[in-house]
Coordinates of C-alpha atoms in Angstrom, one line a residue:
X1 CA 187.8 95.8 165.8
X2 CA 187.8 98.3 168.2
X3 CA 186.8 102.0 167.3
X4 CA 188.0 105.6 168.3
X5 CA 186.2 107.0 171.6
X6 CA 183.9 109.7 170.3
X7 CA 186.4 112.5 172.2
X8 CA 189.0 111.7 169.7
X9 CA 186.8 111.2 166.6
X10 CA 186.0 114.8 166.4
X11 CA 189.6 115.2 166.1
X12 CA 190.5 112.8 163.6
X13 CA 188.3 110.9 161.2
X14 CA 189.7 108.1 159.2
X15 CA 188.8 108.7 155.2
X16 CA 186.1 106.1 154.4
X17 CA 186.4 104.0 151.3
X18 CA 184.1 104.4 148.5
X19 CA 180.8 102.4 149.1
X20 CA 178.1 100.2 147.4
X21 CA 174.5 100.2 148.3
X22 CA 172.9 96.9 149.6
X23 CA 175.9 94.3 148.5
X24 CA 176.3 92.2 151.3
X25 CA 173.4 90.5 153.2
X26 CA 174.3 92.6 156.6
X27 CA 172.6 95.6 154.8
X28 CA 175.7 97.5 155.6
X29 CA 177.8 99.3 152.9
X30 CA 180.7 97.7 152.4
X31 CA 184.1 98.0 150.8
X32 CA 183.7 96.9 146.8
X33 CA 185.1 94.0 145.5
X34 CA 185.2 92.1 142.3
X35 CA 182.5 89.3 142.2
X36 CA 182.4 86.4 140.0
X37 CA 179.5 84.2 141.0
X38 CA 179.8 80.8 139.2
X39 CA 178.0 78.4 140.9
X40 CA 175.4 76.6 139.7
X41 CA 175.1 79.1 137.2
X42 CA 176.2 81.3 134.4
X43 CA 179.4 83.6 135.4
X44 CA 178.0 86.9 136.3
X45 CA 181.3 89.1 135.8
X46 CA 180.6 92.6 138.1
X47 CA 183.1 95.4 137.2
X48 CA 184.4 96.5 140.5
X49 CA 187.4 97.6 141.9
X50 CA 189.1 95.4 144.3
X51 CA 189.5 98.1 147.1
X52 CA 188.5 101.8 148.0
X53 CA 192.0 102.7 147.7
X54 CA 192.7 101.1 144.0
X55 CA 189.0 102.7 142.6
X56 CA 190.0 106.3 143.9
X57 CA 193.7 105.5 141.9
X58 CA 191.8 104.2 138.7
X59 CA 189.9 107.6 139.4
X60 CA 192.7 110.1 139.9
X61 CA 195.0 108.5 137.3
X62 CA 195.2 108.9 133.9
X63 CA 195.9 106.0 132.1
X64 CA 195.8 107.5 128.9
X65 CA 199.0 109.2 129.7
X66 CA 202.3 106.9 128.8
X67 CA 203.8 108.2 132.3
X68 CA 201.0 106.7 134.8
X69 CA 202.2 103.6 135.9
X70 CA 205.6 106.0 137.0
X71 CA 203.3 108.8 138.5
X72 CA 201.1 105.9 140.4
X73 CA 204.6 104.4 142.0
X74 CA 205.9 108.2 142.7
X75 CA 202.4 108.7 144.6
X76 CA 202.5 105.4 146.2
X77 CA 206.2 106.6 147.7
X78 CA 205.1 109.6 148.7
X79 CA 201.7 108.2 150.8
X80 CA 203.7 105.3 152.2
X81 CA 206.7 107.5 153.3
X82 CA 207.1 107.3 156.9
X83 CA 207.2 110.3 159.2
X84 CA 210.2 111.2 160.9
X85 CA 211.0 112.9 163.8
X86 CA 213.6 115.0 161.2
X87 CA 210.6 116.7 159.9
X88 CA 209.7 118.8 162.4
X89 CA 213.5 119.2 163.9
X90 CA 215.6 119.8 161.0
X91 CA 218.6 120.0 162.8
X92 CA 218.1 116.9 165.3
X93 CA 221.4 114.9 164.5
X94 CA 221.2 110.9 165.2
X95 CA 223.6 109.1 167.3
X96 CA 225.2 105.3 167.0
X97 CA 222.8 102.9 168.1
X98 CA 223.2 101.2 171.2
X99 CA 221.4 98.0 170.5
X100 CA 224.1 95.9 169.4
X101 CA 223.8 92.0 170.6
X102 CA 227.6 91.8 170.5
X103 CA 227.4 93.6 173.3
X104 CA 226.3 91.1 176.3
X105 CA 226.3 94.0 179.0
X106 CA 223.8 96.2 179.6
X107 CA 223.8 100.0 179.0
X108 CA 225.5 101.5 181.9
X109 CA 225.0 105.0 183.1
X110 CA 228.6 106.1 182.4
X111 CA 228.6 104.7 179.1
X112 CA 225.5 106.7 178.5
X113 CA 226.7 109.8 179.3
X114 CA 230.2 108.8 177.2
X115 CA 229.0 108.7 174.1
X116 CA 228.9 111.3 171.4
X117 CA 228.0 111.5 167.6
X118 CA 230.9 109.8 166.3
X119 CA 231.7 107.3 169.1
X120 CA 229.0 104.3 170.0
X121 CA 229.8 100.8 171.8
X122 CA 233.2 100.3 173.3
X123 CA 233.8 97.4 171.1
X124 CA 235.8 97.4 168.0
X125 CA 233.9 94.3 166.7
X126 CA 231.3 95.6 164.0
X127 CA 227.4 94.1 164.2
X128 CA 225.4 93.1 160.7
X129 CA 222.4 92.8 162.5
X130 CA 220.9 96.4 161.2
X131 CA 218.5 97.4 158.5
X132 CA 219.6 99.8 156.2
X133 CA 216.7 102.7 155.8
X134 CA 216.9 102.3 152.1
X135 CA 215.4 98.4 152.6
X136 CA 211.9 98.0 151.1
X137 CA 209.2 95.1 151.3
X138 CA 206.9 94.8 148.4
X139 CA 203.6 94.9 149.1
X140 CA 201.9 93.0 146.4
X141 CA 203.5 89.6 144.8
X142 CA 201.1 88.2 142.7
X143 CA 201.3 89.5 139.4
X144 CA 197.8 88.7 138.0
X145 CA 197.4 88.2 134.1
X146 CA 194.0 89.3 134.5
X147 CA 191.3 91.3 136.3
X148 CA 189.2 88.0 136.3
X149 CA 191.5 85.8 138.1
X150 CA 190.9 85.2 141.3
X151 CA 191.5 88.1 143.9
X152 CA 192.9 90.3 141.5
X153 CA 193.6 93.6 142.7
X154 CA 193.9 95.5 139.7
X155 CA 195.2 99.3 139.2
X156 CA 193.7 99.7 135.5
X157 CA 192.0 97.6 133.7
X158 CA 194.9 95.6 131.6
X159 CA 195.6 94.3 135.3
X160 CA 199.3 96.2 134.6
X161 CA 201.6 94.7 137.5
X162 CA 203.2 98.0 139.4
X163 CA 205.9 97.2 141.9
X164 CA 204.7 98.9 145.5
X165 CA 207.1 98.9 148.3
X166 CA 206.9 100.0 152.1
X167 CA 209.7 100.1 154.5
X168 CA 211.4 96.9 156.0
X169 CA 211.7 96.7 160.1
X170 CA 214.0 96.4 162.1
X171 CA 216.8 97.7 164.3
X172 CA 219.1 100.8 162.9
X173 CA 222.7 101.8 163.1
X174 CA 221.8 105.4 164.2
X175 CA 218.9 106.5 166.5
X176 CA 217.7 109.6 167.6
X177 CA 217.0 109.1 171.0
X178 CA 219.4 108.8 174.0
X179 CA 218.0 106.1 176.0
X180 CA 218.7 107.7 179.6
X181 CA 216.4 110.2 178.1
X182 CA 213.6 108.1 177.1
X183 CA 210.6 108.1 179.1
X184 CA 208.4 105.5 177.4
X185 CA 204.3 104.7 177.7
X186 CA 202.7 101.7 177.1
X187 CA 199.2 101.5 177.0
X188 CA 196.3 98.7 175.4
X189 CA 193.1 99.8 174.4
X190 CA 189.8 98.3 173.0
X191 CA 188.9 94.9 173.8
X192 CA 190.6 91.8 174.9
X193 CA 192.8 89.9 172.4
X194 CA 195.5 86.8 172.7
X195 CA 199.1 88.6 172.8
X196 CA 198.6 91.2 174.5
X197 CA 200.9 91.2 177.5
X198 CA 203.0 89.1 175.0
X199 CA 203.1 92.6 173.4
X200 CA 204.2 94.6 176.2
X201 CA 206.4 92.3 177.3
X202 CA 208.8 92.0 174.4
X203 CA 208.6 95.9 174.3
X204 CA 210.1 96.5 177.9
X205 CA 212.5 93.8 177.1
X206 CA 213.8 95.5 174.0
X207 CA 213.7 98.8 175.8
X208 CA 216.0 97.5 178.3
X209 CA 218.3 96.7 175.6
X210 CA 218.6 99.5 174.5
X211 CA 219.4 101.2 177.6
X212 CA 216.1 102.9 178.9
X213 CA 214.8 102.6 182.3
X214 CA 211.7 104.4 182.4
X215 CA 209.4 102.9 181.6
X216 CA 205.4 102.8 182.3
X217 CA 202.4 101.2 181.4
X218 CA 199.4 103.3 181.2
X219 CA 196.3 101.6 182.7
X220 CA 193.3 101.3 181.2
X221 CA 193.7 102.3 177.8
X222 CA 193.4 106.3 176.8
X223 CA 191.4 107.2 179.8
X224 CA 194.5 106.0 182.2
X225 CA 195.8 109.4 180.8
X226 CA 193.4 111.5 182.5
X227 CA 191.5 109.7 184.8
X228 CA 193.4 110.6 188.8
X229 CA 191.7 107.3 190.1
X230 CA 194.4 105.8 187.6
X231 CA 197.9 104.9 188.7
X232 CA 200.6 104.4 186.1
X233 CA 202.6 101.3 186.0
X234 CA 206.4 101.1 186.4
X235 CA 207.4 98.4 183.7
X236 CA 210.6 96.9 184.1
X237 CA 211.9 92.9 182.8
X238 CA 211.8 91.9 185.9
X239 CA 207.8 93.2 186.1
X240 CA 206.7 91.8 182.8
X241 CA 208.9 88.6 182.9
X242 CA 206.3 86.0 183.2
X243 CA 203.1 88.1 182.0
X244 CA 202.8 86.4 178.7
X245 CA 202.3 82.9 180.0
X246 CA 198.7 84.3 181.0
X247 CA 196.1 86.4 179.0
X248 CA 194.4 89.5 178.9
X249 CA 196.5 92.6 179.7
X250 CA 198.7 93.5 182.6
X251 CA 198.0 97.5 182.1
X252 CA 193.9 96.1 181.4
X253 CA 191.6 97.8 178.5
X254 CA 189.0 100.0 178.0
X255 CA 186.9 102.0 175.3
X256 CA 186.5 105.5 174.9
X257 CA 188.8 108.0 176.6
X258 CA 189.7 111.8 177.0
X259 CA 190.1 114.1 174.0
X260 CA 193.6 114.0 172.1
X261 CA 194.6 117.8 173.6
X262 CA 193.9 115.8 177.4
X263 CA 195.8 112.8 176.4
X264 CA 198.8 114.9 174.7
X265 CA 198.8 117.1 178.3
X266 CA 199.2 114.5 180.0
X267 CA 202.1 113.0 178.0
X268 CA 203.9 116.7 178.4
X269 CA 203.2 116.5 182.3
X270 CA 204.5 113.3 182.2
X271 CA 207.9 113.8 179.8
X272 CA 206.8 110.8 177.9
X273 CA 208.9 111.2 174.8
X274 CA 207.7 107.5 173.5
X275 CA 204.4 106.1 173.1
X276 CA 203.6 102.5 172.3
X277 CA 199.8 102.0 171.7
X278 CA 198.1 98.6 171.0
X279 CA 194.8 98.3 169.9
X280 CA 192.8 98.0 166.2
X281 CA 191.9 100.7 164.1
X282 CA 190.2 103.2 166.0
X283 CA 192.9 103.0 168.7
X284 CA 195.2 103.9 165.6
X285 CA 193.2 106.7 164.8
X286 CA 194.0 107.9 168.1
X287 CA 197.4 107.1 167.8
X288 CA 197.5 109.6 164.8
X289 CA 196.3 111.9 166.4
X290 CA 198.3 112.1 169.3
X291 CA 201.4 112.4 166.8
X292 CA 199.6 115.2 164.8
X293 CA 199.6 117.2 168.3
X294 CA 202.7 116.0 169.0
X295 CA 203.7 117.8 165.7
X296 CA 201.6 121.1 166.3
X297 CA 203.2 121.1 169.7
X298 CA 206.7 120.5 168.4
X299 CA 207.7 117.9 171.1
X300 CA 210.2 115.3 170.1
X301 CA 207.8 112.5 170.6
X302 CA 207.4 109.1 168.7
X303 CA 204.6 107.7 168.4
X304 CA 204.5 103.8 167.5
X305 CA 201.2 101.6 167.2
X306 CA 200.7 98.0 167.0
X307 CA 197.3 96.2 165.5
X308 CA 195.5 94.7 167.6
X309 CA 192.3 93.1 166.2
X310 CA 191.7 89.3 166.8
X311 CA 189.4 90.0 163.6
X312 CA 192.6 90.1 161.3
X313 CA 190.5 93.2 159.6
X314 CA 193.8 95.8 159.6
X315 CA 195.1 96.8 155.5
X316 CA 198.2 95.6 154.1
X317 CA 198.7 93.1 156.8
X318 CA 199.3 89.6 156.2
X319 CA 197.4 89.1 159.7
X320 CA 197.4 90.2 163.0
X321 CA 198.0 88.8 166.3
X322 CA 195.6 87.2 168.3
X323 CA 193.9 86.0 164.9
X324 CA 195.5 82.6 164.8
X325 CA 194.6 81.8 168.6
X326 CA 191.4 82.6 168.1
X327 CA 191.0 80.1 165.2
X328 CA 192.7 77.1 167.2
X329 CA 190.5 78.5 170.2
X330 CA 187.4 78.3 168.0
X331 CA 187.9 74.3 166.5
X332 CA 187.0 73.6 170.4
X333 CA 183.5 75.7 170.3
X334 CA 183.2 74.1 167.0
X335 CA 184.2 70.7 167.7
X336 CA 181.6 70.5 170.6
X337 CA 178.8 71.4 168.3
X338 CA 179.6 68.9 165.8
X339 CA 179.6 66.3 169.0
X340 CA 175.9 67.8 170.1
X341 CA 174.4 67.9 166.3
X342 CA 176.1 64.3 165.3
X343 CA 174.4 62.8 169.2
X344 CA 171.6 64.2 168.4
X345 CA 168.2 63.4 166.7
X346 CA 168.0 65.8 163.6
X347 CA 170.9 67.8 165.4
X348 CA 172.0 71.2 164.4
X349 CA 175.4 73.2 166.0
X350 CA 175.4 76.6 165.4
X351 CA 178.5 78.5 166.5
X352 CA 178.8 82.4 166.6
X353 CA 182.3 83.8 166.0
X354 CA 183.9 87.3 166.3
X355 CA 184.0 89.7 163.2
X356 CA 181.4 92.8 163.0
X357 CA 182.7 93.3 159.4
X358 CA 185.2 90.9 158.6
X359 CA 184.7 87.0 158.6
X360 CA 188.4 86.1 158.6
X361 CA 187.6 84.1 161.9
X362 CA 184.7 81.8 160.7
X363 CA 186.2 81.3 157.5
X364 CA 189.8 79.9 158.9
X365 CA 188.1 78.4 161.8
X366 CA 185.5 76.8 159.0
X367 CA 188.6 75.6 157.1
X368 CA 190.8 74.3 160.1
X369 CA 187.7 71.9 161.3
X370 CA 186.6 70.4 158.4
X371 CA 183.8 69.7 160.3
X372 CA 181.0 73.0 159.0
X373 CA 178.6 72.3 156.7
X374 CA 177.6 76.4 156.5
X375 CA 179.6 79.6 157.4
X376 CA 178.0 82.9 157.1
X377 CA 180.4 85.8 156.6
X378 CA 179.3 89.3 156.4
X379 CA 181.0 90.3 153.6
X380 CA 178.6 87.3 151.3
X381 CA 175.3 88.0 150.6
X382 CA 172.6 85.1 151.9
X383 CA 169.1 84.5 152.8
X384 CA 167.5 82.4 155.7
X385 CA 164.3 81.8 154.0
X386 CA 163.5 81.0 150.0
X387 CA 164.2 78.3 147.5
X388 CA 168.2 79.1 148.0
X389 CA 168.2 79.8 151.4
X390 CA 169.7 78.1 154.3
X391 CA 166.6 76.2 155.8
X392 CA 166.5 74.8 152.9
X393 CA 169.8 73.7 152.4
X394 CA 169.9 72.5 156.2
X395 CA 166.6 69.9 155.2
X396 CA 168.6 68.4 152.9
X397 CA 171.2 68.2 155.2
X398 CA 169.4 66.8 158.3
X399 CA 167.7 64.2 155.6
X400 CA 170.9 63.2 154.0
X401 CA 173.2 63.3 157.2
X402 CA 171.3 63.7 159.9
X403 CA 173.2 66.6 161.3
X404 CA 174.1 70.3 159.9
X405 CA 177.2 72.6 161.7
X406 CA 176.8 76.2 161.3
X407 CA 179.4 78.9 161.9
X408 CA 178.5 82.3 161.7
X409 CA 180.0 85.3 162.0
X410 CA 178.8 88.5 164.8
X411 CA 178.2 90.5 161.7
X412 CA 176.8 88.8 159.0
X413 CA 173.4 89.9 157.7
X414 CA 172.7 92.5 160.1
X415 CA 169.7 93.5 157.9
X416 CA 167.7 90.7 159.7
X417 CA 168.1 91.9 162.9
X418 CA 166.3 95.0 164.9
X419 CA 168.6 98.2 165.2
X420 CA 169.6 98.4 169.1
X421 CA 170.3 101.9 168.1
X422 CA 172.7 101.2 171.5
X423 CA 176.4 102.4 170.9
X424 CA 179.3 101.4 173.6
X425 CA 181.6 103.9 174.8
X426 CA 184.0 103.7 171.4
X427 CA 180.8 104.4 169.5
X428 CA 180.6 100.9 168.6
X429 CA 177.1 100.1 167.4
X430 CA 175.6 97.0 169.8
X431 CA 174.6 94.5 167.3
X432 CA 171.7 92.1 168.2
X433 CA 172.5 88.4 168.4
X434 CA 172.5 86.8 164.8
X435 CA 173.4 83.4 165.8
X436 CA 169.8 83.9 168.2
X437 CA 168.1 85.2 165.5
X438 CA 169.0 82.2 163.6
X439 CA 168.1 79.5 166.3
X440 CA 164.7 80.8 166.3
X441 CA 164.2 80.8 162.5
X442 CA 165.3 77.0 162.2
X443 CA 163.2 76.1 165.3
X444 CA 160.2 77.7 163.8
X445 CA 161.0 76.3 160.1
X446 CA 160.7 72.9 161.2
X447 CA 158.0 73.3 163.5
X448 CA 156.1 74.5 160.6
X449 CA 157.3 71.8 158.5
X450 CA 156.0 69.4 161.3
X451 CA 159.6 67.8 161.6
X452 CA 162.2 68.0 164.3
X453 CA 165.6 70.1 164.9
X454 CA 167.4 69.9 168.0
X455 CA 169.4 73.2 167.4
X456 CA 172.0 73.7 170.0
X457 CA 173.9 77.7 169.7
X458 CA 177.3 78.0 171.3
X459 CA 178.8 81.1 171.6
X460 CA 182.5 81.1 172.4
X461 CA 183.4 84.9 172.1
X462 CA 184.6 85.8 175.4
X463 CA 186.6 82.5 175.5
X464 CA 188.4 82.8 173.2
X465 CA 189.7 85.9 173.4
X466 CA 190.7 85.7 177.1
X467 CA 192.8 83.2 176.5
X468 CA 196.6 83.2 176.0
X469 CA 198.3 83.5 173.1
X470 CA 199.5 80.2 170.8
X471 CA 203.2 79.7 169.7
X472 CA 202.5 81.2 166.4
X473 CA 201.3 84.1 167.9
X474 CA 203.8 84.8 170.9
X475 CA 206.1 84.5 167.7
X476 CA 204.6 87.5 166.0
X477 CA 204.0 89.2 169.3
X478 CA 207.4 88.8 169.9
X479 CA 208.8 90.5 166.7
X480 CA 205.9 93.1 166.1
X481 CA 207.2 94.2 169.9
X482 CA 210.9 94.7 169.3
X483 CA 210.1 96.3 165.7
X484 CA 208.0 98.9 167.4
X485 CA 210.7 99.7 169.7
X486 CA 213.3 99.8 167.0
X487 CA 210.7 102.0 164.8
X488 CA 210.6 104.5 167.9
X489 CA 214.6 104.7 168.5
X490 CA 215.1 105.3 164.8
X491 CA 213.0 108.3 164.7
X492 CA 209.4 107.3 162.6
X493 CA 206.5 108.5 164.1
X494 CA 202.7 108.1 163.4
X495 CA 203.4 104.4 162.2
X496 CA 202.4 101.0 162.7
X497 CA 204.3 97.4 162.4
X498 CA 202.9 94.6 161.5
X499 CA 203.5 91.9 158.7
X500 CA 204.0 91.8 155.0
X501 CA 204.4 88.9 152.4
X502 CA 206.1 87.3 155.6
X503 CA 208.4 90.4 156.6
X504 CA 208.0 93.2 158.9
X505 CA 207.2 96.4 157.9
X506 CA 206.2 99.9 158.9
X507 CA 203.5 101.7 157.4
X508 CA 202.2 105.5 157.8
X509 CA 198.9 104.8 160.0
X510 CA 196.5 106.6 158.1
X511 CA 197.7 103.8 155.2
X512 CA 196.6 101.0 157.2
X513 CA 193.5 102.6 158.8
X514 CA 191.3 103.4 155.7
X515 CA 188.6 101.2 155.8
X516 CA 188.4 97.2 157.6
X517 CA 190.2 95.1 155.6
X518 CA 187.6 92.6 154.7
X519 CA 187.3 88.8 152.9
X520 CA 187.1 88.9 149.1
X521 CA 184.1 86.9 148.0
X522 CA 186.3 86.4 145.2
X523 CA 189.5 85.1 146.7
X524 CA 191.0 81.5 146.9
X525 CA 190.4 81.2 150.2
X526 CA 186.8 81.9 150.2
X527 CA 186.3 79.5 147.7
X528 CA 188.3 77.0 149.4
X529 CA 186.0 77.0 152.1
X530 CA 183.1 76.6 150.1
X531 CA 184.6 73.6 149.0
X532 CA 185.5 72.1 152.2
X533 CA 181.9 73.0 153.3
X534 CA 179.8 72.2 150.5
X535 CA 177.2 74.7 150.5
X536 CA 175.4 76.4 148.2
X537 CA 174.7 80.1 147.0
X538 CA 172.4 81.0 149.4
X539 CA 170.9 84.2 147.2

């Protein structure tokens, strides 16, 4: 997850969710969420809400009045309303779209200057290909019979099922943008992640569609804005044609960047009128921003972000891309530590995977081998040393199998390790190496235990996400890229794509940018890889 440059965080600040003190083993405060520890021993039931945002409803709400479960859904509406370019120009009229596969030709520049509010393609033959406005997606599906059952996300506590919709994607019948007035901007920001020119590729492409011509990528994330060293990229299909059969990002990435009043200068020098920004969620935080001065500024400008986060860790989202490449990419780092431990004497393979907050990577990547005995996840408490703690569960592994597999994630139990107090140029704190840290514990365990451990560590992280992107993937690359485009010609600003209960949908950003979105300890899939694994409580 990348975070906003320290320029634009005195701008905007994200809303933090509501915290607990000294839950999870990193020693960080992290999101709450309902616990049920059963194993080996009595069910110990903790009364929390499943997420920042459903406490601070429980709070608000009261469900003493007959009307709340209607007052909740008129609030939900309201916060998950997406803006609109209409907002700010209440007389900006839309015209008939000009995406229309019927139509085989391109948009040509007569045509474009031909049509008017009531005419649109020179064909008689009608298109069923658009989404209607009033379309919703529901955001939750599981209606769960109580707050007990596992990864409930409960609104009060009878666990009283409330429908909660956002807006489908998709293309429009009407936009509100000409396209031979469109001058778009692409730009990537944050780290590396699988997609990416996947991304801007299907974006140009669509663009193209549509009838617009300029087109530009921005280079180097938000400081290609400002920084006169930096030369912006004309984008065109024939420029990006090929780019997704490699990875990384044609326009490159960086952290940090200028100050939202620079970056929203620049776009006015520029005539940018469309912005497509890809990155995680402090790269959405700027991407908020920038429409918020858009707004103050009243320039007809829409503002479009896609996630970006190869630790799945964006709200609402069924998952984001890059995530499932960098599980496949991981059974290979994984795989060859299973081959060392198993070849060796006494063998252990320790792998460190991506996720400061969110173990979404180690867990899947756990599940897809079938091959860890122990994965470490920030958001579960554990300890090293003790009667439950790992070295002790890895001597009963090394005498009963005679090897052990460990995946850990970058951020689990940060507690153990010394503060760097070193911050990159997001703000980012620079976390020491846990999966080092870890090495050197089981070395010195069984040292003093006068027994052997030939620990090898394997650390994948820039492999995996330099690669390019899997079929599954470039398929949600693909779609996530043409919804964003569609999003922008009809009008929303300040919103994100990304997936939901397996449809595409548009959410406000600030929605989606809250807090990480983090594993339930709780959840079915957690406890499905504790059963494939086999380990203990380690507390």
């Amino acid at each position: 997850m990348d975070t906003l440059s320290p320029a634009i965080a005195a701008t905007f600040a994200p809303p933090l969710p509501s915290k607990s003190t000294s839950l999870f083993a990193g020693g960080v405060s992290q999101v709450r969420f309902p616990r049920t520890l059963t194993r080996g021993r009595k069910s110990e039931r903790v009364s929390l809400s499943v997420c920042a945002k459903s406490e601070k409803a429980s709070e608000e709400i009261d469900l003493s009045d007959p009307e709340w479960k209607t007052k909740f859904q008129e609030d939900f509406q309201q916060r998950f309303n997406l803006p609109h370019l209409t907002d700010v120009f209440k007389d900006l009229k839309p015209i008939p779209s000009t995406f229309c596969l019927k139509m085989r030709s391109p948009v040509s520049k007569d045509f474009a200057g031909s049509y008017d509010s009531t005419s649109g393609y020179p064909s008689d033959e009608k298109w069923d290909g658009y989404i209607n406005n009033n379309d919703r997606v529901l955001l939750k599906v599981i209606h769960y019979s109580s707050p007990s059952s596992a990864g409930a996300e409960c609104i009060d506590p009878d666990c009283t099922w409330v429908e909660q919709w956002v807006h489908r994607a998709g293309p429009r019948e009407e936009i509100y943008f000409r396209p031979e007035e469109v001058n778009a901007a692409i730009v990537t920001c944050g780290g590396l992640c699988p997609g990416l020119n996947d991304v801007i590729r299907q974006i140009v492409i669509t663009l193209d569609i549509y009838g617009v011509k300029n087109i530009v990528g921005i280079p180097f994330g938000y400081r290609g804005f400002t920084d006169k060293g930096l030369t912006e990229m004309p984008l065109t299909r024939k420029v990006v044609q090929n780019i997704h059969l490699s990875g990384g990002s044609l326009l490159g990435v960086s952290r940090g960047g200028p100050s939202v009043r620079e970056i929203v200068d620049s776009m006015e020098e520029r005539g940018t009128n469309m912005l497509f920004v890809l990155g995680g969620n402090g790269t959405h935080a700027g991407a908020e921003a920038i429409h918020n001065e858009c707004r103050k500024r009243r320039m007809k400008v829409a503002v479009v972000g896609v996630p970006k986060t190869i630790d799945n860790d964006i709200l609402l989202m069924d998952k984001t891309f890059g995530f499932d490449t960098a599980v496949e990419e991981a059974q290979r780092a994984i795989n060859s530590a299973y081959i060392e431990a198993h070849s060796a004497y006494r063998g252990v393979g320790l792998v460190k995977l991506m996720g400061r907050s969110s173990g979404f990577i180690a867990m899947h990547a756990s599940l897809a081998s079938g091959q860890v005995d122990i994965c470490l996840i920030p958001e579960v408490p554990f300890h090293i040393h003790g009667p439950h703690g790992i070295l002790r569960h890895l001597e009963y592994l090394l005498d009963t199998k005679g090897s052990a597999v460990i995946c850990v994630a970058e951020g689990a139990a940060l507690n153990l390790l010394e503060n760097t107090n070193a911050t990159d140029a997001s703000g980012n704190a620079v976390l020491g190496d846990i999966g080092v840290h870890i090495q050197k514990e089981i070395k010195k365990h069984f040292k003093e235990l006068g027994t052997s451990a030939d620990v090898k560590y394997i650390d994948p992280t820039y492999m995996i996400r330099a690669v390019r992107a899997n079929a599954s993937d470039g398929i949600l690359c693909t779609v996530l890229g043409q919804n964003a485009v569609h999003g922008a010609f009809a009008g929303f600003s300040g919103i994100s794509v990304g997936l939901c209960n397996t449809h595409y949908a548009y959410f406000p950003i600030p929605e989606v940018i809250k807090y990480p979105r983090l594993v339930d300890p709780n959840s079915r899939m957690w406890h499905r890889c504790l059963t494939s694994t086999g380990q203990p409580d380690f507390i």
